[in-house]
Amino acid sequence: MSPTPPLPAESLGFAFADEALEARVRAGLEAVEQALRDSTESEAPFVTAAAQHVMVAGGKRFRPLLVLIGAEFGPSPASTDVVLNRDDVVKAAVVVELTHVATLHHDDVMDEAALRRGSATANARWDNSVAILSGDWLFARASDLVADLGPDAVRIQARTFGRLVEGQIRETLGVSEGQDPLKHYLSVIADKTGSLIATSALFGARFAGASEDVQESLRAFGEEIGIAFQLADDILDIAGDSGQSGKTPGTDLREGVPTLPVLIFRAQADPSNPDDARLLELLDSDLTDDARLAETLELLRANPAFTQAEDDVRRRAADARKLLTSLPEGPARQALDSLCDLVVTRSV
């Protein structure tokens, strides 16, 4: 296999204040990229093509990035007997990304999505069966790799996987009678997105030999920034175009998946207002019709609920930033602070 090409400067998504840290993270991401390709090679060429289809389309590698930055909080080899096991850190980054990509295969089937990261989804390229089975195969590869990291890592990964699945089930079942829709929505996001991002930050610190306090702080930060990250992504589903968000605009609306702007709007809609009444009508209609979907997106973008949703993303990113105060100061903490800014700018 040919070597993985160097990552372009913009691929990291934000600017590092420290050149040495950026060089280490960039080298780590390039190692992760090559390991991702190597770990998804099968003796059956079709399995390789299907498994790598979404993965090679790109993406910011947000979760591996958090693993690598989290590893920067390990003790310095000059002051301790604990030495960074770079291979384990890279392997942990591969595990979380394989898990993430596997969920994308399954999500695209459930959402009947045709586009992912600017390319046809696996279900659109082949069919649902191929997409589901290739996602399962990626989960198997992640499980195989995490076994090399020890029983505690296996347990963490299993519990994370359990949260991912439970969040998807609760999203599919919808809000139960008497349950607050917004609370349900946020709990689904915490499980579907926050859990794996939290594990990413935790794995980085854990396999770099960081203290348990630092591991817990990074895990909590990952959970909080993960929720903000998904809220920003859901806003992009309304505000963005396919080139910006990497998926077809309005996918969540088409599938009837409630998102923050919609939930805020429904909670405060005034049926006597013509625009609100029309938007309520559209949201309760069949949005597989392109014209109705376009009108729904236009009305949502102009509604005050959309601005409130953007403000909520900013607030949650600020909450994530507060969790960084317990971490040692330095370039790695500054990088995580920049990630908070990145999450906000994705949605505005």
PDB file of N, CA and C in Angstrom, residues 165-259:
ATOM      1  N   VAL A 165     -25.447   2.571  21.347  1.00  0.00           N
ATOM      2  CA  VAL A 165     -26.606   1.815  20.887  1.00  0.00           C
ATOM      3  C   VAL A 165     -27.874   2.249  21.630  1.00  0.00           C
ATOM      4  N   GLU A 166     -27.751   2.421  22.946  1.00  0.00           N
ATOM      5  CA  GLU A 166     -28.917   2.829  23.722  1.00  0.00           C
ATOM      6  C   GLU A 166     -29.420   4.196  23.284  1.00  0.00           C
ATOM      7  N   GLY A 167     -28.502   5.108  23.003  1.00  0.00           N
ATOM      8  CA  GLY A 167     -28.909   6.423  22.517  1.00  0.00           C
ATOM      9  C   GLY A 167     -29.646   6.322  21.192  1.00  0.00           C
ATOM     10  N   GLN A 168     -29.159   5.467  20.297  1.00  0.00           N
ATOM     11  CA  GLN A 168     -29.812   5.284  19.009  1.00  0.00           C
ATOM     12  C   GLN A 168     -31.202   4.675  19.184  1.00  0.00           C
ATOM     13  N   ILE A 169     -31.328   3.724  20.096  1.00  0.00           N
ATOM     14  CA  ILE A 169     -32.630   3.096  20.343  1.00  0.00           C
ATOM     15  C   ILE A 169     -33.620   4.125  20.873  1.00  0.00           C
ATOM     16  N   ARG A 170     -33.174   4.929  21.850  1.00  0.00           N
ATOM     17  CA  ARG A 170     -34.083   5.928  22.426  1.00  0.00           C
ATOM     18  C   ARG A 170     -34.462   6.987  21.404  1.00  0.00           C
ATOM     19  N   GLU A 171     -33.522   7.335  20.523  1.00  0.00           N
ATOM     20  CA  GLU A 171     -33.857   8.273  19.453  1.00  0.00           C
ATOM     21  C   GLU A 171     -34.898   7.667  18.516  1.00  0.00           C
ATOM     22  N   THR A 172     -34.741   6.397  18.203  1.00  0.00           N
ATOM     23  CA  THR A 172     -35.668   5.722  17.302  1.00  0.00           C
ATOM     24  C   THR A 172     -37.062   5.599  17.916  1.00  0.00           C
ATOM     25  N   LEU A 173     -37.130   5.283  19.208  1.00  0.00           N
ATOM     26  CA  LEU A 173     -38.415   5.137  19.879  1.00  0.00           C
ATOM     27  C   LEU A 173     -39.117   6.470  20.078  1.00  0.00           C
ATOM     28  N   GLY A 174     -38.334   7.535  20.229  1.00  0.00           N
ATOM     29  CA  GLY A 174     -38.918   8.855  20.407  1.00  0.00           C
ATOM     30  C   GLY A 174     -39.258   9.155  21.853  1.00  0.00           C
ATOM     31  N   VAL A 175     -39.917  10.275  22.048  1.00  0.00           N
ATOM     32  CA  VAL A 175     -40.244  10.756  23.392  1.00  0.00           C
ATOM     33  C   VAL A 175     -41.439   9.982  23.930  1.00  0.00           C
ATOM     34  N   SER A 176     -41.317   9.482  25.149  1.00  0.00           N
ATOM     35  CA  SER A 176     -42.428   8.771  25.776  1.00  0.00           C
ATOM     36  C   SER A 176     -43.419   9.779  26.362  1.00  0.00           C
ATOM     37  N   GLU A 177     -44.626   9.320  26.651  1.00  0.00           N
ATOM     38  CA  GLU A 177     -45.665  10.200  27.154  1.00  0.00           C
ATOM     39  C   GLU A 177     -45.249  10.818  28.492  1.00  0.00           C
ATOM     40  N   GLY A 178     -45.387  12.130  28.573  1.00  0.00           N
ATOM     41  CA  GLY A 178     -45.043  12.845  29.787  1.00  0.00           C
ATOM     42  C   GLY A 178     -43.579  13.235  29.901  1.00  0.00           C
ATOM     43  N   GLN A 179     -42.738  12.797  28.955  1.00  0.00           N
ATOM     44  CA  GLN A 179     -41.309  13.112  29.006  1.00  0.00           C
ATOM     45  C   GLN A 179     -41.044  14.440  28.310  1.00  0.00           C
ATOM     46  N   ASP A 180     -40.134  15.210  28.874  1.00  0.00           N
ATOM     47  CA  ASP A 180     -39.764  16.486  28.271  1.00  0.00           C
ATOM     48  C   ASP A 180     -38.974  16.243  26.990  1.00  0.00           C
ATOM     49  N   PRO A 181     -39.429  16.742  25.837  1.00  0.00           N
ATOM     50  CA  PRO A 181     -38.750  16.470  24.561  1.00  0.00           C
ATOM     51  C   PRO A 181     -37.306  16.960  24.523  1.00  0.00           C
ATOM     52  N   LEU A 182     -37.054  18.130  25.121  1.00  0.00           N
ATOM     53  CA  LEU A 182     -35.698  18.660  25.094  1.00  0.00           C
ATOM     54  C   LEU A 182     -34.760  17.824  25.956  1.00  0.00           C
ATOM     55  N   LYS A 183     -35.232  17.408  27.129  1.00  0.00           N
ATOM     56  CA  LYS A 183     -34.402  16.564  27.996  1.00  0.00           C
ATOM     57  C   LYS A 183     -34.093  15.226  27.317  1.00  0.00           C
ATOM     58  N   HIS A 184     -35.092  14.667  26.660  1.00  0.00           N
ATOM     59  CA  HIS A 184     -34.887  13.422  25.908  1.00  0.00           C
ATOM     60  C   HIS A 184     -33.854  13.629  24.811  1.00  0.00           C
ATOM     61  N   TYR A 185     -33.983  14.722  24.092  1.00  0.00           N
ATOM     62  CA  TYR A 185     -33.068  15.048  22.998  1.00  0.00           C
ATOM     63  C   TYR A 185     -31.622  15.143  23.481  1.00  0.00           C
ATOM     64  N   LEU A 186     -31.419  15.849  24.608  1.00  0.00           N
ATOM     65  CA  LEU A 186     -30.065  16.033  25.116  1.00  0.00           C
ATOM     66  C   LEU A 186     -29.477  14.731  25.656  1.00  0.00           C
ATOM     67  N   SER A 187     -30.323  13.877  26.226  1.00  0.00           N
ATOM     68  CA  SER A 187     -29.820  12.592  26.717  1.00  0.00           C
ATOM     69  C   SER A 187     -29.403  11.694  25.566  1.00  0.00           C
ATOM     70  N   VAL A 188     -30.127  11.765  24.462  1.00  0.00           N
ATOM     71  CA  VAL A 188     -29.754  11.000  23.261  1.00  0.00           C
ATOM     72  C   VAL A 188     -28.413  11.480  22.725  1.00  0.00           C
ATOM     73  N   ILE A 189     -28.220  12.788  22.664  1.00  0.00           N
ATOM     74  CA  ILE A 189     -26.964  13.346  22.180  1.00  0.00           C
ATOM     75  C   ILE A 189     -25.809  12.941  23.086  1.00  0.00           C
ATOM     76  N   ALA A 190     -26.040  12.990  24.395  1.00  0.00           N
ATOM     77  CA  ALA A 190     -24.981  12.608  25.327  1.00  0.00           C
ATOM     78  C   ALA A 190     -24.517  11.184  25.058  1.00  0.00           C
ATOM     79  N   ASP A 191     -25.465  10.290  24.781  1.00  0.00           N
ATOM     80  CA  ASP A 191     -25.109   8.887  24.535  1.00  0.00           C
ATOM     81  C   ASP A 191     -24.537   8.681  23.129  1.00  0.00           C
ATOM     82  N   LYS A 192     -25.169   9.255  22.121  1.00  0.00           N
ATOM     83  CA  LYS A 192     -24.773   8.990  20.741  1.00  0.00           C
ATOM     84  C   LYS A 192     -23.483   9.690  20.340  1.00  0.00           C
ATOM     85  N   THR A 193     -23.228  10.863  20.912  1.00  0.00           N
ATOM     86  CA  THR A 193     -22.048  11.638  20.518  1.00  0.00           C
ATOM     87  C   THR A 193     -21.102  11.883  21.683  1.00  0.00           C
ATOM     88  N   GLY A 194     -21.643  12.358  22.799  1.00  0.00           N
ATOM     89  CA  GLY A 194     -20.786  12.700  23.929  1.00  0.00           C
ATOM     90  C   GLY A 194     -19.993  11.524  24.460  1.00  0.00           C
ATOM     91  N   SER A 195     -20.593  10.326  24.453  1.00  0.00           N
ATOM     92  CA  SER A 195     -19.926   9.166  25.057  1.00  0.00           C
ATOM     93  C   SER A 195     -18.621   8.820  24.352  1.00  0.00           C
ATOM     94  N   LEU A 196     -18.613   8.785  23.034  1.00  0.00           N
ATOM     95  CA  LEU A 196     -17.410   8.374  22.304  1.00  0.00           C
ATOM     96  C   LEU A 196     -16.350   9.469  22.325  1.00  0.00           C
ATOM     97  N   ILE A 197     -16.768  10.721  22.296  1.00  0.00           N
ATOM     98  CA  ILE A 197     -15.810  11.818  22.388  1.00  0.00           C
ATOM     99  C   ILE A 197     -15.195  11.865  23.785  1.00  0.00           C
ATOM    100  N   ALA A 198     -15.994  11.570  24.800  1.00  0.00           N
ATOM    101  CA  ALA A 198     -15.455  11.477  26.155  1.00  0.00           C
ATOM    102  C   ALA A 198     -14.431  10.363  26.263  1.00  0.00           C
ATOM    103  N   THR A 199     -14.732   9.209  25.676  1.00  0.00           N
ATOM    104  CA  THR A 199     -13.795   8.093  25.697  1.00  0.00           C
ATOM    105  C   THR A 199     -12.526   8.427  24.931  1.00  0.00           C
ATOM    106  N   SER A 200     -12.641   9.206  23.878  1.00  0.00           N
ATOM    107  CA  SER A 200     -11.455   9.607  23.111  1.00  0.00           C
ATOM    108  C   SER A 200     -10.478  10.386  23.983  1.00  0.00           C
ATOM    109  N   ALA A 201     -10.989  11.400  24.673  1.00  0.00           N
ATOM    110  CA  ALA A 201     -10.121  12.202  25.536  1.00  0.00           C
ATOM    111  C   ALA A 201      -9.560  11.358  26.680  1.00  0.00           C
ATOM    112  N   LEU A 202     -10.401  10.495  27.246  1.00  0.00           N
ATOM    113  CA  LEU A 202      -9.969   9.612  28.329  1.00  0.00           C
ATOM    114  C   LEU A 202      -8.873   8.654  27.865  1.00  0.00           C
ATOM    115  N   PHE A 203      -9.054   8.026  26.718  1.00  0.00           N
ATOM    116  CA  PHE A 203      -8.063   7.081  26.211  1.00  0.00           C
ATOM    117  C   PHE A 203      -6.701   7.749  26.016  1.00  0.00           C
ATOM    118  N   GLY A 204      -6.699   8.965  25.480  1.00  0.00           N
ATOM    119  CA  GLY A 204      -5.430   9.657  25.264  1.00  0.00           C
ATOM    120  C   GLY A 204      -4.663   9.832  26.555  1.00  0.00           C
ATOM    121  N   ALA A 205      -5.356  10.343  27.573  1.00  0.00           N
ATOM    122  CA  ALA A 205      -4.705  10.561  28.863  1.00  0.00           C
ATOM    123  C   ALA A 205      -4.305   9.237  29.505  1.00  0.00           C
ATOM    124  N   ARG A 206      -5.163   8.239  29.398  1.00  0.00           N
ATOM    125  CA  ARG A 206      -4.925   6.948  30.058  1.00  0.00           C
ATOM    126  C   ARG A 206      -3.676   6.268  29.510  1.00  0.00           C
ATOM    127  N   PHE A 207      -3.528   6.251  28.192  1.00  0.00           N
ATOM    128  CA  PHE A 207      -2.411   5.524  27.600  1.00  0.00           C
ATOM    129  C   PHE A 207      -1.139   6.366  27.515  1.00  0.00           C
ATOM    130  N   ALA A 208      -1.226   7.592  28.031  1.00  0.00           N
ATOM    131  CA  ALA A 208      -0.024   8.406  28.205  1.00  0.00           C
ATOM    132  C   ALA A 208       0.413   8.414  29.660  1.00  0.00           C
ATOM    133  N   GLY A 209      -0.308   7.693  30.530  1.00  0.00           N
ATOM    134  CA  GLY A 209       0.084   7.605  31.924  1.00  0.00           C
ATOM    135  C   GLY A 209      -0.321   8.780  32.778  1.00  0.00           C
ATOM    136  N   ALA A 210      -1.357   9.522  32.361  1.00  0.00           N
ATOM    137  CA  ALA A 210      -1.819  10.665  33.155  1.00  0.00           C
ATOM    138  C   ALA A 210      -2.481  10.187  34.438  1.00  0.00           C
ATOM    139  N   SER A 211      -2.564  11.077  35.415  1.00  0.00           N
ATOM    140  CA  SER A 211      -3.186  10.737  36.688  1.00  0.00           C
ATOM    141  C   SER A 211      -4.682  10.490  36.493  1.00  0.00           C
ATOM    142  N   GLU A 212      -5.287   9.817  37.466  1.00  0.00           N
ATOM    143  CA  GLU A 212      -6.720   9.542  37.383  1.00  0.00           C
ATOM    144  C   GLU A 212      -7.542  10.830  37.399  1.00  0.00           C
ATOM    145  N   ASP A 213      -7.078  11.836  38.144  1.00  0.00           N
ATOM    146  CA  ASP A 213      -7.792  13.112  38.173  1.00  0.00           C
ATOM    147  C   ASP A 213      -7.793  13.766  36.797  1.00  0.00           C
ATOM    148  N   VAL A 214      -6.640  13.731  36.125  1.00  0.00           N
ATOM    149  CA  VAL A 214      -6.551  14.309  34.788  1.00  0.00           C
ATOM    150  C   VAL A 214      -7.413  13.512  33.813  1.00  0.00           C
ATOM    151  N   GLN A 215      -7.385  12.195  33.937  1.00  0.00           N
ATOM    152  CA  GLN A 215      -8.218  11.358  33.072  1.00  0.00           C
ATOM    153  C   GLN A 215      -9.692  11.717  33.221  1.00  0.00           C
ATOM    154  N   GLU A 216     -10.139  11.881  34.452  1.00  0.00           N
ATOM    155  CA  GLU A 216     -11.541  12.205  34.698  1.00  0.00           C
ATOM    156  C   GLU A 216     -11.896  13.594  34.175  1.00  0.00           C
ATOM    157  N   SER A 217     -10.998  14.555  34.356  1.00  0.00           N
ATOM    158  CA  SER A 217     -11.252  15.908  33.850  1.00  0.00           C
ATOM    159  C   SER A 217     -11.388  15.903  32.334  1.00  0.00           C
ATOM    160  N   LEU A 218     -10.520  15.154  31.669  1.00  0.00           N
ATOM    161  CA  LEU A 218     -10.579  15.087  30.212  1.00  0.00           C
ATOM    162  C   LEU A 218     -11.821  14.330  29.750  1.00  0.00           C
ATOM    163  N   ARG A 219     -12.201  13.295  30.479  1.00  0.00           N
ATOM    164  CA  ARG A 219     -13.422  12.569  30.122  1.00  0.00           C
ATOM    165  C   ARG A 219     -14.636  13.498  30.218  1.00  0.00           C
ATOM    166  N   ALA A 220     -14.723  14.261  31.310  1.00  0.00           N
ATOM    167  CA  ALA A 220     -15.846  15.182  31.491  1.00  0.00           C
ATOM    168  C   ALA A 220     -15.842  16.263  30.417  1.00  0.00           C
ATOM    169  N   PHE A 221     -14.651  16.773  30.102  1.00  0.00           N
ATOM    170  CA  PHE A 221     -14.549  17.767  29.034  1.00  0.00           C
ATOM    171  C   PHE A 221     -15.028  17.180  27.711  1.00  0.00           C
ATOM    172  N   GLY A 222     -14.593  15.956  27.399  1.00  0.00           N
ATOM    173  CA  GLY A 222     -14.989  15.324  26.152  1.00  0.00           C
ATOM    174  C   GLY A 222     -16.491  15.145  26.051  1.00  0.00           C
ATOM    175  N   GLU A 223     -17.123  14.767  27.154  1.00  0.00           N
ATOM    176  CA  GLU A 223     -18.584  14.600  27.162  1.00  0.00           C
ATOM    177  C   GLU A 223     -19.273  15.924  26.861  1.00  0.00           C
ATOM    178  N   GLU A 224     -18.814  16.988  27.515  1.00  0.00           N
ATOM    179  CA  GLU A 224     -19.473  18.288  27.354  1.00  0.00           C
ATOM    180  C   GLU A 224     -19.227  18.869  25.965  1.00  0.00           C
ATOM    181  N   ILE A 225     -17.991  18.798  25.500  1.00  0.00           N
ATOM    182  CA  ILE A 225     -17.700  19.357  24.177  1.00  0.00           C
ATOM    183  C   ILE A 225     -18.344  18.490  23.094  1.00  0.00           C
ATOM    184  N   GLY A 226     -18.512  17.196  23.388  1.00  0.00           N
ATOM    185  CA  GLY A 226     -19.187  16.322  22.435  1.00  0.00           C
ATOM    186  C   GLY A 226     -20.638  16.710  22.236  1.00  0.00           C
ATOM    187  N   ILE A 227     -21.325  17.057  23.318  1.00  0.00           N
ATOM    188  CA  ILE A 227     -22.714  17.505  23.213  1.00  0.00           C
ATOM    189  C   ILE A 227     -22.777  18.796  22.403  1.00  0.00           C
ATOM    190  N   ALA A 228     -21.874  19.733  22.715  1.00  0.00           N
ATOM    191  CA  ALA A 228     -21.847  20.988  21.963  1.00  0.00           C
ATOM    192  C   ALA A 228     -21.537  20.739  20.490  1.00  0.00           C
ATOM    193  N   PHE A 229     -20.636  19.790  20.226  1.00  0.00           N
ATOM    194  CA  PHE A 229     -20.254  19.448  18.862  1.00  0.00           C
ATOM    195  C   PHE A 229     -21.469  18.950  18.073  1.00  0.00           C
ATOM    196  N   GLN A 230     -22.279  18.091  18.689  1.00  0.00           N
ATOM    197  CA  GLN A 230     -23.452  17.562  18.000  1.00  0.00           C
ATOM    198  C   GLN A 230     -24.528  18.623  17.815  1.00  0.00           C
ATOM    199  N   LEU A 231     -24.701  19.477  18.816  1.00  0.00           N
ATOM    200  CA  LEU A 231     -25.656  20.564  18.659  1.00  0.00           C
ATOM    201  C   LEU A 231     -25.272  21.462  17.499  1.00  0.00           C
ATOM    202  N   ALA A 232     -23.971  21.731  17.374  1.00  0.00           N
ATOM    203  CA  ALA A 232     -23.501  22.535  16.246  1.00  0.00           C
ATOM    204  C   ALA A 232     -23.752  21.814  14.928  1.00  0.00           C
ATOM    205  N   ASP A 233     -23.549  20.499  14.921  1.00  0.00           N
ATOM    206  CA  ASP A 233     -23.775  19.717  13.714  1.00  0.00           C
ATOM    207  C   ASP A 233     -25.250  19.721  13.328  1.00  0.00           C
ATOM    208  N   ASP A 234     -26.118  19.634  14.323  1.00  0.00           N
ATOM    209  CA  ASP A 234     -27.547  19.669  14.036  1.00  0.00           C
ATOM    210  C   ASP A 234     -27.982  21.020  13.498  1.00  0.00           C
ATOM    211  N   ILE A 235     -27.339  22.087  13.988  1.00  0.00           N
ATOM    212  CA  ILE A 235     -27.630  23.417  13.446  1.00  0.00           C
ATOM    213  C   ILE A 235     -27.173  23.494  11.997  1.00  0.00           C
ATOM    214  N   LEU A 236     -26.022  22.889  11.689  1.00  0.00           N
ATOM    215  CA  LEU A 236     -25.539  22.862  10.308  1.00  0.00           C
ATOM    216  C   LEU A 236     -26.503  22.122   9.389  1.00  0.00           C
ATOM    217  N   ASP A 237     -27.235  21.152   9.931  1.00  0.00           N
ATOM    218  CA  ASP A 237     -28.209  20.426   9.123  1.00  0.00           C
ATOM    219  C   ASP A 237     -29.276  21.376   8.593  1.00  0.00           C
ATOM    220  N   ILE A 238     -29.470  22.481   9.294  1.00  0.00           N
ATOM    221  CA  ILE A 238     -30.440  23.481   8.861  1.00  0.00           C
ATOM    222  C   ILE A 238     -29.760  24.632   8.134  1.00  0.00           C
ATOM    223  N   ALA A 239     -28.605  25.070   8.668  1.00  0.00           N
ATOM    224  CA  ALA A 239     -27.977  26.282   8.152  1.00  0.00           C
ATOM    225  C   ALA A 239     -27.006  26.035   7.013  1.00  0.00           C
ATOM    226  N   GLY A 240     -26.373  24.861   6.988  1.00  0.00           N
ATOM    227  CA  GLY A 240     -25.273  24.640   6.067  1.00  0.00           C
ATOM    228  C   GLY A 240     -25.706  24.134   4.716  1.00  0.00           C
ATOM    229  N   ASP A 241     -24.697  23.959   3.841  1.00  0.00           N
ATOM    230  CA  ASP A 241     -24.919  23.270   2.580  1.00  0.00           C
ATOM    231  C   ASP A 241     -24.118  21.980   2.611  1.00  0.00           C
ATOM    232  N   SER A 242     -24.272  21.144   1.588  1.00  0.00           N
ATOM    233  CA  SER A 242     -23.633  19.832   1.601  1.00  0.00           C
ATOM    234  C   SER A 242     -22.118  19.934   1.622  1.00  0.00           C
ATOM    235  N   GLY A 243     -21.560  21.009   1.038  1.00  0.00           N
ATOM    236  CA  GLY A 243     -20.110  21.161   1.039  1.00  0.00           C
ATOM    237  C   GLY A 243     -19.567  21.499   2.408  1.00  0.00           C
ATOM    238  N   GLN A 244     -20.370  22.226   3.201  1.00  0.00           N
ATOM    239  CA  GLN A 244     -19.917  22.644   4.531  1.00  0.00           C
ATOM    240  C   GLN A 244     -20.090  21.547   5.561  1.00  0.00           C
ATOM    241  N   SER A 245     -21.261  20.890   5.542  1.00  0.00           N
ATOM    242  CA  SER A 245     -21.573  19.928   6.595  1.00  0.00           C
ATOM    243  C   SER A 245     -21.217  18.506   6.227  1.00  0.00           C
ATOM    244  N   GLY A 246     -21.033  18.221   4.931  1.00  0.00           N
ATOM    245  CA  GLY A 246     -20.691  16.874   4.503  1.00  0.00           C
ATOM    246  C   GLY A 246     -21.882  15.944   4.407  1.00  0.00           C
ATOM    247  N   LYS A 247     -23.085  16.465   4.574  1.00  0.00           N
ATOM    248  CA  LYS A 247     -24.279  15.642   4.391  1.00  0.00           C
ATOM    249  C   LYS A 247     -25.368  16.502   3.775  1.00  0.00           C
ATOM    250  N   THR A 248     -26.404  15.859   3.260  1.00  0.00           N
ATOM    251  CA  THR A 248     -27.485  16.570   2.607  1.00  0.00           C
ATOM    252  C   THR A 248     -28.224  17.448   3.608  1.00  0.00           C
ATOM    253  N   PRO A 249     -28.363  18.768   3.342  1.00  0.00           N
ATOM    254  CA  PRO A 249     -29.088  19.631   4.276  1.00  0.00           C
ATOM    255  C   PRO A 249     -30.516  19.142   4.488  1.00  0.00           C
ATOM    256  N   GLY A 250     -30.973  19.229   5.732  1.00  0.00           N
ATOM    257  CA  GLY A 250     -32.328  18.835   6.039  1.00  0.00           C
ATOM    258  C   GLY A 250     -32.532  17.346   6.235  1.00  0.00           C
ATOM    259  N   THR A 251     -31.435  16.582   6.341  1.00  0.00           N
ATOM    260  CA  THR A 251     -31.565  15.135   6.533  1.00  0.00           C
ATOM    261  C   THR A 251     -32.360  14.816   7.789  1.00  0.00           C
ATOM    262  N   ASP A 252     -32.047  15.503   8.891  1.00  0.00           N
ATOM    263  CA  ASP A 252     -32.762  15.258  10.145  1.00  0.00           C
ATOM    264  C   ASP A 252     -34.235  15.626  10.027  1.00  0.00           C
ATOM    265  N   LEU A 253     -34.508  16.722   9.326  1.00  0.00           N
ATOM    266  CA  LEU A 253     -35.900  17.130   9.138  1.00  0.00           C
ATOM    267  C   LEU A 253     -36.669  16.103   8.315  1.00  0.00           C
ATOM    268  N   ARG A 254     -36.044  15.618   7.269  1.00  0.00           N
ATOM    269  CA  ARG A 254     -36.698  14.612   6.422  1.00  0.00           C
ATOM    270  C   ARG A 254     -37.094  13.381   7.238  1.00  0.00           C
ATOM    271  N   GLU A 255     -36.219  12.994   8.153  1.00  0.00           N
ATOM    272  CA  GLU A 255     -36.454  11.776   8.932  1.00  0.00           C
ATOM    273  C   GLU A 255     -37.276  12.019  10.189  1.00  0.00           C
ATOM    274  N   GLY A 256     -37.662  13.297  10.404  1.00  0.00           N
ATOM    275  CA  GLY A 256     -38.453  13.592  11.589  1.00  0.00           C
ATOM    276  C   GLY A 256     -37.660  13.529  12.875  1.00  0.00           C
ATOM    277  N   VAL A 257     -36.332  13.629  12.781  1.00  0.00           N
ATOM    278  CA  VAL A 257     -35.481  13.603  13.974  1.00  0.00           C
ATOM    279  C   VAL A 257     -35.496  14.997  14.609  1.00  0.00           C
ATOM    280  N   PRO A 258     -35.979  15.128  15.826  1.00  0.00           N
ATOM    281  CA  PRO A 258     -36.034  16.449  16.453  1.00  0.00           C
ATOM    282  C   PRO A 258     -34.632  16.965  16.777  1.00  0.00           C
ATOM    283  N   THR A 259     -34.411  18.232  16.519  1.00  0.00           N
ATOM    284  CA  THR A 259     -33.141  18.864  16.849  1.00  0.00           C
ATOM    285  C   THR A 259     -33.422  20.129  17.652  1.00  0.00           C
TER     286      THR A 259
END
